[in-house]
Tab-separated table of C-alpha atoms in Angstrom:
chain	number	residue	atom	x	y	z
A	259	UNK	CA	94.360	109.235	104.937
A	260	UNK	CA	92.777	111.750	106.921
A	261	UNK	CA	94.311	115.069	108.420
A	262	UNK	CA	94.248	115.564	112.189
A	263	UNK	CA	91.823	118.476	111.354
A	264	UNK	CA	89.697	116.530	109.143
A	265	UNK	CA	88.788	113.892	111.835
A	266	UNK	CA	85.621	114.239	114.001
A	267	UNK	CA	86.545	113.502	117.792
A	268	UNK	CA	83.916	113.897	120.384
A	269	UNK	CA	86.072	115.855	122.837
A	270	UNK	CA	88.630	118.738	121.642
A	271	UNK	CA	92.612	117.318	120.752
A	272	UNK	CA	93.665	118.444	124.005
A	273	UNK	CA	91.656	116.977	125.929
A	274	UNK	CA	91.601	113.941	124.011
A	275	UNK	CA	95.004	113.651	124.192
A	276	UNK	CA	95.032	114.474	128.177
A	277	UNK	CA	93.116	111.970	128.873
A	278	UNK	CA	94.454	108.560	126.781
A	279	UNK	CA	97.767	109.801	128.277
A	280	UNK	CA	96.118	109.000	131.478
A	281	UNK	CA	93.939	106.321	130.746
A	282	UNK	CA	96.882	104.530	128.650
A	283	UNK	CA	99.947	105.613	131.183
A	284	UNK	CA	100.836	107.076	127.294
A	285	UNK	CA	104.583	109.522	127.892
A	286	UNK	CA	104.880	112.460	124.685
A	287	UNK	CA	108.085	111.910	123.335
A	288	UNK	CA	110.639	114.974	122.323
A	289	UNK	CA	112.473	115.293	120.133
A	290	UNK	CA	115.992	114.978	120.884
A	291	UNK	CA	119.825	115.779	119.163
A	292	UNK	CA	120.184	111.890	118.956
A	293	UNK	CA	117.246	111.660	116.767
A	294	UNK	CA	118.254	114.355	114.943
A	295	UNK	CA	121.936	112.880	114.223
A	296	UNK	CA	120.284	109.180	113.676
A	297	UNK	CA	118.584	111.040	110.237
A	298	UNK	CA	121.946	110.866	108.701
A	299	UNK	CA	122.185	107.035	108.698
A	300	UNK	CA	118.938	106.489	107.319
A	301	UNK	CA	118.666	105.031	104.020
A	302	UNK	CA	116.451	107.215	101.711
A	303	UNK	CA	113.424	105.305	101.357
A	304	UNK	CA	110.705	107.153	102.611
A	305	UNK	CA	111.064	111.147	101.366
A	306	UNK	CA	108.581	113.142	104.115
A	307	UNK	CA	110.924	114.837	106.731
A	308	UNK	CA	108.156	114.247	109.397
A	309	UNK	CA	107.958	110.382	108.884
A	310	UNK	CA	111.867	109.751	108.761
A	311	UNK	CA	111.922	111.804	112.201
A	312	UNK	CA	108.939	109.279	113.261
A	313	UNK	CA	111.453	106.635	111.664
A	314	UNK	CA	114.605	107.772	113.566
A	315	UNK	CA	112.964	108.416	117.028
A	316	UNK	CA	111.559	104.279	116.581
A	317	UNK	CA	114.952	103.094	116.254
A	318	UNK	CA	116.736	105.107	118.789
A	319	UNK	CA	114.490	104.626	121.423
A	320	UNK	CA	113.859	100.832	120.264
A	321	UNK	CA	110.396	101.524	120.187
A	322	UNK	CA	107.370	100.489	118.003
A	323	UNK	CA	105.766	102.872	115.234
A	324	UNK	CA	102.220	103.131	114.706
A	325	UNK	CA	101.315	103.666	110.919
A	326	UNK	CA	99.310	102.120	108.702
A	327	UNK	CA	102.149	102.822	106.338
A	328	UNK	CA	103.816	99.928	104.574
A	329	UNK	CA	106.853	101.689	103.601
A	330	UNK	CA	107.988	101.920	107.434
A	331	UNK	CA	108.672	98.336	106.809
A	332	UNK	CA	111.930	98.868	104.830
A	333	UNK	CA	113.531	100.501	107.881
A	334	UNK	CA	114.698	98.595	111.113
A	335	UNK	CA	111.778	99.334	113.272
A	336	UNK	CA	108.945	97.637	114.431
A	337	UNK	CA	105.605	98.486	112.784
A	338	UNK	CA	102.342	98.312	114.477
A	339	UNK	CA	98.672	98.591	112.920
C-alpha cells in the first residue's frame, strides 16, 4: 500500500483535499479526549497507534471507516472499501 507521498495526484494535497471537501460536503474530523479515552477499551488486535485512533474515532462517532484493511473487521465498526 502506497504512502500519501508516493501517490501521483494531478493537483497538490491541499488543494485536492479543498476541493472533495467541497465537492463531497466532506467535514475533517479532530481528534477529540473521547477518542482518546475510547483507546483504552479497545481490544488489542490491530498494533499501529494511528489505525486504533482511526478505530476509536469510527466507533465513537458511529461512523464508517474507509480501509482496505481486513483487520478493521474484528472491531465494532463499519468497514467500507
Amino acid at each position: 500500500m502506497p504512502t500519501v507521498k508516493q501517490l501521483n495526484f494531478d493537483l497538490p494535497l491541499s488543494v485536492l483535499i479543498e476541493s472533495q471537501q467541497q465537492v463531497n460536503d466532506l467535514q475533517l474530523l479532530s481528534i477529540t479526549t473521547g477518542h482518546i479515552y475510547a483507546l483504552e477499551k479497545l481490544p488489542n488486535h490491530h498494533r499501529d497507534p494511528f489505525d486504533r485512533l482511526l478505530i476509536a474515532q469510527a466507533m465513537t462517532e458511529k461512523m464508517p471507516l474507509l480501509s482496505v484493511d481486513a483487520v478493521f473487521d474484528r472491531y465494532r465498526i463499519e468497514r467500507c472499501w
